[in-house]
Each structure stands twice: as structure tokens, then as C-alpha cells.
CSV table of C-alpha atoms and ligand atoms in Angstrom, one decimal:
chain,number,residue,atom,x,y,z
A,1,MET,CA,20.3,-82.3,17.8
A,2,PRO,CA,17.3,-79.9,16.2
A,3,SER,CA,19.3,-78.7,12.9
A,4,ARG,CA,18.0,-79.9,9.7
A,5,GLU,CA,19.5,-81.2,7.0
A,6,ALA,CA,21.5,-78.8,5.4
A,7,PRO,CA,24.5,-78.5,3.9
A,8,ARG,CA,27.4,-77.1,5.3
A,9,PRO,CA,29.3,-73.9,5.0
A,10,LEU,CA,32.2,-74.4,3.0
A,11,LEU,CA,35.2,-73.0,6.2
A,12,ASP,CA,32.8,-75.9,7.9
A,13,LEU,CA,33.6,-78.1,5.3
A,14,TRP,CA,37.4,-77.5,5.5
A,15,LEU,CA,38.0,-77.6,8.6
A,16,GLU,CA,36.8,-80.3,8.7
A,17,ARG,CA,38.7,-81.7,6.2
A,18,LEU,CA,41.9,-80.5,7.4
A,19,PHE,CA,41.0,-81.8,11.4
A,20,GLY,CA,38.1,-84.2,10.6
A,21,ASP,CA,38.8,-88.1,11.7
A,22,ASP,CA,37.3,-90.7,12.6
A,23,GLU,CA,38.0,-91.2,15.9
A,24,PRO,CA,35.8,-90.7,18.8
A,25,ALA,CA,35.6,-88.0,20.4
A,26,HIS,CA,34.9,-88.6,24.2
A,27,LEU,CA,37.3,-87.8,27.4
A,28,GLY,CA,40.3,-89.3,26.9
A,29,SER,CA,40.1,-89.6,23.5
A,30,GLY,CA,42.8,-86.7,22.7
A,31,TRP,CA,39.7,-84.5,21.0
A,32,ALA,CA,38.8,-82.4,23.8
A,33,SER,CA,43.2,-81.3,24.1
A,34,GLY,CA,43.8,-80.8,20.6
A,35,VAL,CA,41.5,-78.6,20.1
A,36,ALA,CA,42.1,-76.5,23.1
A,37,SER,CA,45.6,-76.9,21.8
A,38,VAL,CA,44.6,-75.3,18.6
A,39,PHE,CA,42.1,-73.2,20.5
A,40,LEU,CA,44.7,-71.7,22.7
A,41,GLY,CA,48.1,-71.4,20.0
A,42,ALA,CA,46.2,-69.3,18.6
A,43,ILE,CA,45.2,-66.4,21.2
A,44,ALA,CA,48.7,-66.4,22.4
A,45,LEU,CA,49.7,-66.4,18.5
A,46,GLY,CA,47.7,-63.3,18.3
A,47,SER,CA,47.8,-61.8,21.2
A,48,VAL,CA,52.1,-61.4,20.6
A,49,LEU,CA,51.3,-60.7,17.0
A,50,VAL,CA,49.4,-57.5,18.7
A,51,PHE,CA,51.6,-56.9,21.4
A,52,TRP,CA,54.5,-56.3,18.2
A,53,PHE,CA,52.1,-54.3,16.1
A,54,PRO,CA,50.0,-52.6,19.1
A,55,GLU,CA,49.4,-49.5,16.2
A,56,TRP,CA,47.3,-51.5,13.7
A,57,LEU,CA,45.9,-55.1,15.9
A,58,SER,CA,45.1,-53.0,19.0
A,59,THR,CA,41.8,-50.4,20.1
A,60,ALA,CA,42.7,-46.9,21.0
A,61,GLN,CA,40.6,-46.8,23.4
A,62,PHE,CA,41.4,-50.1,25.7
A,63,ARG,CA,45.0,-50.3,25.2
A,64,ARG,CA,46.4,-48.0,28.0
A,65,LEU,CA,43.9,-49.4,30.5
A,66,TYR,CA,45.2,-53.1,30.0
A,67,PRO,CA,46.5,-54.6,33.4
A,68,MET,CA,50.0,-55.2,31.4
A,69,PRO,CA,51.4,-57.3,33.7
A,70,LEU,CA,48.3,-59.5,34.3
A,71,LEU,CA,47.8,-60.4,30.4
A,72,ARG,CA,51.8,-60.7,30.2
A,73,GLY,CA,51.9,-63.7,32.4
A,74,LEU,CA,48.3,-64.7,31.4
A,75,ILE,CA,49.7,-65.3,27.4
A,76,GLU,CA,52.6,-67.2,28.8
A,77,VAL,CA,50.3,-69.1,31.3
A,78,VAL,CA,48.2,-69.8,27.8
A,79,ILE,CA,51.3,-70.9,26.1
A,80,GLY,CA,52.6,-73.3,28.3
A,81,VAL,CA,48.6,-74.8,28.2
A,82,ALA,CA,48.9,-75.0,25.3
A,83,PHE,CA,51.8,-77.4,24.8
A,84,LEU,CA,50.2,-79.6,27.5
A,85,ALA,CA,48.1,-80.0,26.1
A,86,GLY,CA,49.3,-80.1,22.3
A,87,GLY,CA,51.9,-83.0,23.6
A,88,LEU,CA,48.7,-84.7,25.6
A,89,SER,CA,46.8,-85.7,21.6
A,90,LEU,CA,49.8,-86.1,20.4
A,91,LEU,CA,49.4,-88.9,23.0
A,92,LEU,CA,46.4,-90.3,23.3
A,93,ARG,CA,45.0,-89.2,19.6
A,94,ARG,CA,46.2,-91.4,16.2
A,95,ARG,CA,45.9,-89.0,13.7
A,96,LYS,CA,48.1,-86.2,15.2
A,97,VAL,CA,46.9,-82.7,13.3
A,98,LEU,CA,45.3,-81.8,15.8
A,99,GLY,CA,48.4,-81.6,18.9
A,100,PHE,CA,50.8,-81.3,16.1
A,101,THR,CA,48.8,-77.4,14.6
A,102,GLY,CA,48.1,-76.4,18.8
A,103,CYS,CA,51.9,-77.9,19.6
A,104,ALA,CA,53.2,-75.4,16.5
A,105,LEU,CA,51.1,-72.0,17.6
A,106,ALA,CA,51.6,-72.6,21.1
A,107,LEU,CA,55.7,-72.5,19.6
A,108,LEU,CA,55.7,-70.1,17.0
A,109,ALA,CA,54.2,-67.4,19.9
A,110,ALA,CA,57.0,-68.1,22.3
A,111,LEU,CA,59.2,-67.3,19.5
A,112,LEU,CA,58.0,-64.8,18.8
A,113,GLY,CA,58.1,-63.7,22.6
A,114,GLY,CA,55.0,-64.5,24.7
A,115,GLY,CA,54.3,-61.8,26.8
A,116,ARG,CA,57.8,-60.1,26.9
A,117,VAL,CA,57.1,-58.7,23.2
A,118,ALA,CA,57.9,-54.7,24.5
A,119,VAL,CA,54.7,-53.6,23.1
A,120,GLU,CA,57.0,-49.9,20.7
A,121,GLY,CA,55.2,-48.3,17.9
A,122,ASP,CA,53.1,-45.1,16.9
A,123,LEU,CA,50.2,-45.8,20.2
A,124,ASP,CA,48.3,-42.1,19.7
A,125,ARG,CA,47.6,-44.1,16.2
A,126,PRO,CA,43.3,-43.7,15.7
A,127,ALA,CA,42.3,-46.2,14.4
A,128,THR,CA,43.4,-49.7,14.8
A,129,LEU,CA,41.6,-52.9,14.6
A,130,GLY,CA,40.2,-54.1,17.5
A,131,LEU,CA,42.0,-58.0,17.3
A,132,ASP,CA,43.1,-56.9,21.6
A,133,TRP,CA,39.1,-56.6,21.8
A,134,PHE,CA,38.3,-60.4,20.0
A,135,LEU,CA,40.9,-62.1,21.2
A,136,LEU,CA,40.2,-61.2,24.8
A,137,ASN,CA,36.2,-61.6,24.3
A,138,LEU,CA,36.6,-65.3,22.8
A,139,PHE,CA,39.0,-65.9,25.2
A,140,LEU,CA,36.7,-64.8,29.2
A,141,LEU,CA,33.3,-65.9,26.5
A,142,ALA,CA,34.8,-69.6,25.9
A,143,LEU,CA,36.2,-69.9,29.2
A,144,VAL,CA,33.0,-69.4,31.3
A,145,PHE,CA,29.4,-70.4,28.8
A,146,VAL,CA,32.6,-73.4,27.1
A,147,PRO,CA,32.4,-75.5,30.5
A,148,LEU,CA,28.7,-74.3,31.3
A,149,GLU,CA,28.0,-75.6,28.0
A,150,ARG,CA,29.0,-79.0,28.7
A,151,LEU,CA,27.7,-79.7,32.0
A,152,PHE,CA,24.6,-77.9,31.7
A,153,PRO,CA,24.1,-79.0,27.8
A,154,ARG,CA,20.3,-78.4,26.6
A,155,TRP,CA,20.7,-80.6,23.3
A,156,ARG,CA,24.0,-82.4,25.5
A,157,ASP,CA,24.7,-84.4,21.2
A,158,GLN,CA,25.3,-81.2,19.9
A,159,SER,CA,29.3,-80.4,18.8
A,160,PRO,CA,30.6,-77.2,19.5
A,161,PHE,CA,31.6,-77.3,15.6
A,162,ARG,CA,27.7,-77.8,14.4
A,163,ILE,CA,26.7,-76.6,10.9
A,164,GLY,CA,27.5,-73.3,10.7
A,165,TRP,CA,29.9,-72.7,13.5
A,166,THR,CA,32.4,-70.9,11.2
A,167,THR,CA,29.3,-68.1,9.8
A,168,ASP,CA,29.3,-66.5,13.7
A,169,ALA,CA,32.9,-67.0,14.5
A,170,VAL,CA,33.7,-65.3,11.7
A,171,HIS,CA,30.4,-63.0,12.4
A,172,PHE,CA,31.9,-62.8,15.9
A,173,PHE,CA,35.0,-61.2,14.5
A,174,ALA,CA,33.6,-59.3,12.3
A,175,SER,CA,31.8,-57.2,15.3
A,176,HIS,CA,35.2,-57.3,17.6
A,177,VAL,CA,38.1,-56.5,15.1
A,178,LEU,CA,35.8,-53.6,14.0
A,179,VAL,CA,34.7,-52.0,17.4
A,180,GLN,CA,35.9,-48.7,16.4
A,181,ALA,CA,35.0,-48.2,13.7
A,182,LEU,CA,31.2,-49.5,14.7
A,183,SER,CA,31.6,-47.7,17.5
A,184,LEU,CA,31.5,-44.8,16.4
A,185,LEU,CA,28.6,-45.2,13.5
A,186,ILE,CA,27.0,-47.0,17.8
A,187,LEU,CA,27.7,-43.7,19.3
A,188,LEU,CA,26.4,-41.3,16.2
A,189,PRO,CA,22.7,-40.6,16.9
A,190,ALA,CA,23.2,-40.3,20.8
A,191,THR,CA,25.4,-38.1,21.0
A,192,THR,CA,24.6,-36.5,18.1
A,193,LEU,CA,20.9,-35.9,20.0
A,194,ALA,CA,22.7,-35.7,23.2
A,195,ALA,CA,24.6,-32.0,21.4
A,196,LEU,CA,21.7,-30.8,20.1
A,197,TRP,CA,19.3,-31.2,23.6
A,198,ARG,CA,21.1,-30.5,27.1
A,199,PRO,CA,18.9,-30.9,30.4
A,200,ASP,CA,21.4,-30.0,32.3
A,201,GLY,CA,18.9,-30.3,36.0
A,202,LEU,CA,17.5,-33.3,35.2
A,203,GLN,CA,20.9,-34.7,34.1
A,204,ALA,CA,22.3,-33.4,37.3
A,205,SER,CA,19.4,-35.1,39.2
A,206,VAL,CA,19.9,-38.9,37.4
A,207,ARG,CA,23.2,-38.4,38.2
A,208,ALA,CA,22.2,-38.0,41.9
A,209,GLN,CA,21.4,-40.6,42.2
A,210,PRO,CA,22.6,-44.4,44.0
A,211,LEU,CA,24.8,-46.4,40.7
A,212,TRP,CA,22.3,-49.2,41.7
A,213,LEU,CA,18.8,-47.6,40.3
A,214,GLN,CA,20.9,-45.2,38.1
A,215,PHE,CA,21.4,-49.8,36.7
A,216,LEU,CA,18.4,-50.3,37.2
A,217,GLU,CA,16.8,-47.8,35.4
A,218,VAL,CA,19.6,-48.1,32.8
A,219,LEU,CA,18.3,-51.6,32.7
A,220,LEU,CA,15.4,-50.7,31.8
A,221,LEU,CA,15.6,-48.0,29.6
A,222,ALA,CA,17.9,-50.1,27.1
A,223,ASP,CA,15.6,-52.8,27.8
A,224,LEU,CA,12.0,-50.4,26.3
A,225,ALA,CA,14.7,-49.5,23.7
A,226,GLN,CA,15.6,-53.2,22.3
A,227,TYR,CA,11.8,-53.9,22.6
A,228,SER,CA,10.3,-51.4,20.6
A,229,VAL,CA,14.0,-51.4,17.8
A,230,HIS,CA,13.4,-55.6,18.0
A,231,ARG,CA,10.1,-55.5,17.2
A,232,ALA,CA,10.0,-53.3,14.2
A,233,PHE,CA,12.9,-55.3,13.2
A,234,HIS,CA,10.4,-58.3,13.0
A,235,GLN,CA,7.1,-56.6,11.5
A,236,VAL,CA,8.7,-53.9,8.9
A,237,PRO,CA,9.5,-56.7,5.8
A,238,LEU,CA,12.9,-54.7,4.8
A,239,LEU,CA,14.1,-54.6,8.5
A,240,TRP,CA,13.0,-58.3,8.3
A,241,ARG,CA,15.5,-59.2,5.8
A,242,PHE,CA,18.4,-57.7,7.7
A,243,HIS,CA,17.1,-59.7,11.6
A,244,ALA,CA,16.3,-63.1,9.1
A,245,ILE,CA,20.3,-63.6,9.2
A,246,HIS,CA,19.8,-63.4,13.3
A,247,HIS,CA,16.8,-66.0,13.1
A,248,SER,CA,19.2,-68.0,10.2
A,249,SER,CA,20.6,-70.3,13.5
A,250,ARG,CA,19.3,-73.3,13.5
A,251,ALA,CA,21.2,-74.7,16.8
A,252,LEU,CA,22.1,-72.2,19.9
A,253,ASP,CA,25.2,-72.3,21.6
A,254,TRP,CA,26.8,-69.3,23.0
A,255,LEU,CA,28.3,-68.6,19.5
A,256,ALA,CA,24.7,-68.6,17.6
A,257,GLY,CA,23.9,-65.2,19.0
A,258,SER,CA,27.2,-63.0,17.2
A,259,ARG,CA,25.7,-63.9,13.7
A,260,LEU,CA,23.5,-60.4,13.1
A,261,HIS,CA,24.4,-58.6,10.4
A,262,LEU,CA,25.9,-55.0,10.7
A,263,LEU,CA,23.4,-53.1,10.4
A,264,ASP,CA,21.0,-54.8,12.8
A,265,VAL,CA,24.4,-53.6,14.9
A,266,VAL,CA,24.7,-50.3,14.5
A,267,VAL,CA,20.7,-49.6,14.1
A,268,THR,CA,20.2,-51.9,17.6
A,269,ARG,CA,22.8,-50.9,19.6
A,270,GLY,CA,22.5,-47.0,18.4
A,271,LEU,CA,18.9,-46.5,19.1
A,272,VAL,CA,19.1,-48.5,23.1
A,273,LEU,CA,22.3,-45.6,23.3
A,274,VAL,CA,20.2,-42.9,22.5
A,275,PRO,CA,17.9,-42.3,26.5
A,276,LEU,CA,20.9,-43.5,27.9
A,277,PHE,CA,23.1,-40.4,26.6
A,278,LEU,CA,20.4,-37.8,26.6
A,279,LEU,CA,19.2,-38.9,30.6
A,280,GLY,CA,23.4,-38.7,31.2
A,281,PHE,CA,23.6,-41.2,33.2
A,282,ALA,CA,26.7,-41.7,35.1
A,283,GLN,CA,30.2,-43.8,33.3
A,284,PRO,CA,30.0,-46.6,36.3
A,285,ALA,CA,26.7,-47.0,35.9
A,286,LEU,CA,27.0,-47.4,31.8
A,287,HIS,CA,29.8,-49.4,32.5
A,288,ALA,CA,28.1,-52.1,34.5
A,289,TYR,CA,24.8,-52.8,32.2
A,290,LEU,CA,27.7,-53.0,29.1
A,291,VAL,CA,29.2,-55.7,30.6
A,292,PHE,CA,25.7,-56.8,31.8
A,293,VAL,CA,24.9,-56.7,28.2
A,294,SER,CA,27.5,-58.4,26.8
A,295,PHE,CA,28.1,-62.1,29.2
A,296,HIS,CA,23.8,-61.8,29.1
A,297,ALA,CA,23.1,-62.1,26.1
A,298,VAL,CA,25.6,-65.0,25.1
A,299,PHE,CA,24.4,-66.4,28.2
A,300,ILE,CA,20.5,-66.5,27.5
A,301,HIS,CA,21.1,-67.8,23.1
A,302,ALA,CA,23.6,-70.8,24.3
A,303,ASN,CA,22.4,-74.4,25.0
A,304,VAL,CA,22.5,-74.4,28.7
A,305,ARG,CA,19.5,-76.2,30.4
A,306,PHE,CA,19.0,-74.3,33.3
A,307,ARG,CA,15.5,-72.9,34.2
A,308,LEU,CA,15.8,-69.9,36.6
A,309,ALA,CA,12.7,-71.2,37.7
A,310,ALA,CA,12.2,-68.0,40.2
A,311,LEU,CA,13.9,-65.8,38.0
A,312,GLU,CA,12.0,-66.3,35.4
A,313,PRO,CA,9.1,-63.7,35.5
A,314,ILE,CA,11.8,-60.7,35.9
A,315,LEU,CA,14.8,-62.0,33.5
A,316,VAL,CA,15.5,-63.3,30.6
A,317,PRO,CA,16.4,-66.8,30.9
A,318,PRO,CA,17.8,-68.8,28.2
A,319,ARG,CA,14.4,-70.9,27.6
A,320,PHE,CA,12.4,-67.5,27.1
A,321,HIS,CA,15.1,-66.6,24.6
A,322,HIS,CA,15.1,-69.3,22.9
A,323,TRP,CA,11.4,-69.6,22.3
A,324,HIS,CA,12.0,-66.3,20.7
A,325,HIS,CA,14.4,-68.6,17.8
A,326,ALA,CA,12.1,-70.9,18.0
A,327,ALA,CA,10.8,-72.3,13.9
A,328,ALA,CA,7.2,-73.1,15.0
A,329,PRO,CA,4.9,-71.4,14.1
A,330,GLU,CA,3.0,-70.2,16.9
A,331,ALA,CA,7.1,-68.4,18.7
A,332,ARG,CA,7.2,-66.4,15.2
A,333,ASP,CA,7.1,-62.8,16.8
A,334,ARG,CA,7.7,-63.0,20.3
A,335,ASN,CA,9.9,-62.4,22.5
A,336,PHE,CA,11.6,-59.6,21.8
A,337,ALA,CA,13.2,-58.5,25.2
A,338,VAL,CA,16.2,-59.7,26.6
A,339,HIS,CA,16.4,-59.2,29.7
A,340,LEU,CA,13.3,-58.3,31.0
A,341,PRO,CA,10.4,-61.0,30.0
A,342,TRP,CA,7.6,-58.6,31.3
A,343,LEU,CA,7.6,-55.8,29.0
A,344,ASP,CA,6.8,-58.8,26.9
A,345,ARG,CA,4.1,-59.8,28.9
A,346,LEU,CA,2.3,-55.8,29.2
A,347,PHE,CA,2.5,-55.7,25.4
A,348,GLY,CA,0.8,-58.7,24.6
A,349,THR,CA,4.6,-61.0,23.5
A,350,ALA,CA,5.2,-62.8,25.9
A,351,TYR,CA,4.9,-67.0,24.9
A,352,LEU,CA,6.5,-68.7,27.3
A,353,PRO,CA,5.0,-72.5,27.1
A,354,ARG,CA,4.9,-73.7,31.4
A,355,GLU,CA,7.7,-76.1,29.6
A,356,GLY,CA,9.7,-77.2,28.0
A,357,TRP,CA,12.4,-76.3,25.4
A,358,PRO,CA,11.2,-75.9,21.3
A,359,PRO,CA,12.0,-78.0,18.9
A,360,ASP,CA,14.0,-77.1,16.8
A,361,TYR,CA,16.0,-73.5,15.4
A,362,GLY,CA,15.2,-71.1,12.3
A,363,ILE,CA,13.3,-69.5,10.2
A,364,ALA,CA,10.8,-71.9,7.8
A,365,GLY,CA,12.4,-72.9,4.8
A,366,ASP,CA,16.0,-72.0,5.7
A,367,PRO,CA,16.2,-68.7,3.3
A,368,VAL,CA,19.0,-67.2,4.2
A,369,PRO,CA,22.6,-68.3,3.3
A,370,GLU,CA,25.7,-69.8,5.0
A,371,GLY,CA,28.0,-68.1,5.1
A,372,TYR,CA,29.1,-64.7,6.5
A,373,LEU,CA,29.5,-62.6,3.2
A,374,GLU,CA,26.8,-63.9,1.8
A,375,GLN,CA,24.8,-63.5,5.0
A,376,LEU,CA,26.1,-59.6,4.6
A,377,ALA,CA,24.7,-60.0,1.0
A,378,TYR,CA,21.4,-61.1,2.2
A,379,PRO,CA,19.6,-58.9,2.4
A,380,LEU,CA,20.3,-56.4,-0.6
A,381,ARG,CA,19.6,-59.1,-3.0
A,382,VAL,CA,16.3,-58.3,-4.7
A,383,GLU,CA,15.3,-61.3,-6.2
A,384,ARG,CA,13.8,-62.9,-2.8
A,385,PRO,CA,11.0,-60.3,-2.0
A,386,GLY,CA,9.2,-61.6,0.6
A,387,LEU,CA,10.6,-63.2,3.1
A,388,ARG,CA,9.1,-63.6,6.1
A,389,SER,CA,6.6,-65.4,4.1
A,390,THR,CA,8.4,-68.3,3.9
B,1,LIG,ZN1,14.6,-60.6,16.7
B,2,LIG,ZN1,18.9,-64.5,19.7
């Protein structure tokens, strides 16, 4: 495991005290089934709460797009699996807290109506929290990446509950629950500029291209913009204070990529959208890119050992971005692209040894504190000038 010795955040310690024990965690010990039960029970209960209070907890832009019969059935399945996994953990494990918690969450979700709750309320209410968006993304990403990280781990001994996982989980929670407010801010530069400058002829010819070609152009333009903004976040000291949050992870996995200061999220994504909006790409091409980026950005942080050697020159694999997070001085301020590694080769900022992965990650001296609120406030603290020299 690549982590240096570091103090655990309070939330890590609190959860460990609540759920932890000295029993083994291998398959058949009731640990994985207990964790799965708590995870699925919490997802089920959260989903039922969204059904009860859709006007507050479901995202206004998405709520009408959901395939409701499918989601209702899925919630019932999730409740059932949470019960079964909880029961299994209760049978296998001496300490029962995981199994009991999972079963209690699933029971509460079922008692509150499960997937059968009628969706009522003022669904035209514009300002909402995106609990639905958080739960859907958490469920889908965990479904893909938890098995991948267990079957093909880069760091076999790294627990999903490594130091700082709760900080990353809160980052993930905040950036999804605040989706509506963040989208508004992210769209602001693109929509403002698009209102000022409308090259109708150019936009019509962009949209007349086949969708696959538009998708490739979107990928190129988005990564060119992302490369420039990302490089600025590394090289302008004031911006680095914000981006240092992302680089403070001492271990990488699918959750670590969520560790981003909100200003970093808004500025980077906002500026990436500007060329795409100005050129007027068709909605399906933009949507395909958004789906692609939400999986690819998680994949390149994941604790997986895929080399994807044939793709390595054209599409960023995990090893390329892992080197971007390396603590080693020779890898510092390298590999800014998140999709197209040849952009870094073109601009002379690539660092990818022929073989091997970074031995450890993060910023030398570990200047960034753990904890979500501490990280949100960190760039604004005036007593730490010269961050980059640490
Ligand atoms: Zn970076
Ligand atoms: Zn990263």
C-alpha cells in the first residue's frame, strides 16, 4: 500500500470505531457481505426518501427522464439483496454490527414503502438537492469499479477504506448533491459567451457532421481546453492552492478522483464547455461525451492494473494519470491531459516510463489537511504561502 503514515480524518476513525473489529476480512468472514448490506441498505433508504420528498431531493432536470418502473423494481431488488447480505454477515461474523445495520437500513426502507411509494409534491419546484443523482452515480460506479478493483488491483493490499476515504466520499456526495447549483455556475461562461457570439453558419455545418465525428471533435476540443486549464492550475500559485486538494490523495482508487475543490470543478468544467457551446455541437454528441468523461475520469484514478498498452499512445490509461499524481519530483507538473496523452507529448509535458507505476502518491510534505471542510477552506488560509515549494 502506497500510503505514508498520516493521521486518519475524524470521520474515518469514527466509522472504524463503530463498525471495525479484529476479525479477518477475507471472503467467507462476513465482512464483505456486511459492508455490501450497509451500502445497499443506505442506497435503498436514500432512494425511498427521494420518492417521499421528490420536490426537495430529486434533480429538477433529471426527474422526468427516469425510467420509473425499472427504478422501482431496482429498489425492491436492492432491499432484498441488502437483507440477504446482512443475514449472511450475521451468520458468519462474530461482531454483528455490520449485519444488523444493513438489515435495519433495508427494513426501514421497506417499511417506508420501498419502491412502491407514490411520487407526489410540487414537481415544478426549481431549486432542489440532487440526492437522486448522488445515489444513482454511487450505485452505478460502485457496481463497475468495486469488482474491477478487487479482481485486478494495482495495489492488492489497499483497502477500499484506506486513509482519507471518508474525505473523498464527502467530496463525491457534495459535488453530486449540489449538482443543480454547480451546473448553473459551470454553464455560466459557456451560455454567456454563446449568447454574445452566435456563428450560425459555422454551428450549422458543425451539427451537419456525423455524430461519431462530432464526438471525436468534442473529445479533442474538451481535452485541449482541459489541458490548458489544468496546466494553469498547476503553474499559477494561487490556482495551485485549489488544485493541491486533488493532489493530496496518498492513495488512488475510484473514489479518489472526486477529491476536487468546488472552485476547481466549476472553473475547469465551465471553461471546457465554452468551445463546445460556441461551436454548437449536437446534443447527442455532447451527452455521449458527458457519459464518457464521467466513466473515464473515474477509471484513470482507479486502483486497477490494466496496461491497455495498445491504447496507451492515444487514450489516457490509469498508469498515465497515476504518474500525474506521483509524489516523485520527476513526475511533478506532467501529464495534464485526461483523455488524449499525445497532447502532453505535443506540448512537452509527458512523463511515462516504459514500465512501472509510481511507488507513492501525493504532495511531498503532505501540506493539505484531511477532512472535507478543512480542504474547502485550505486555499483561503493565508498562513501557508509558497505551497508549491513543499
Ligand atoms: Zn493536476
Ligand atoms: Zn486526478
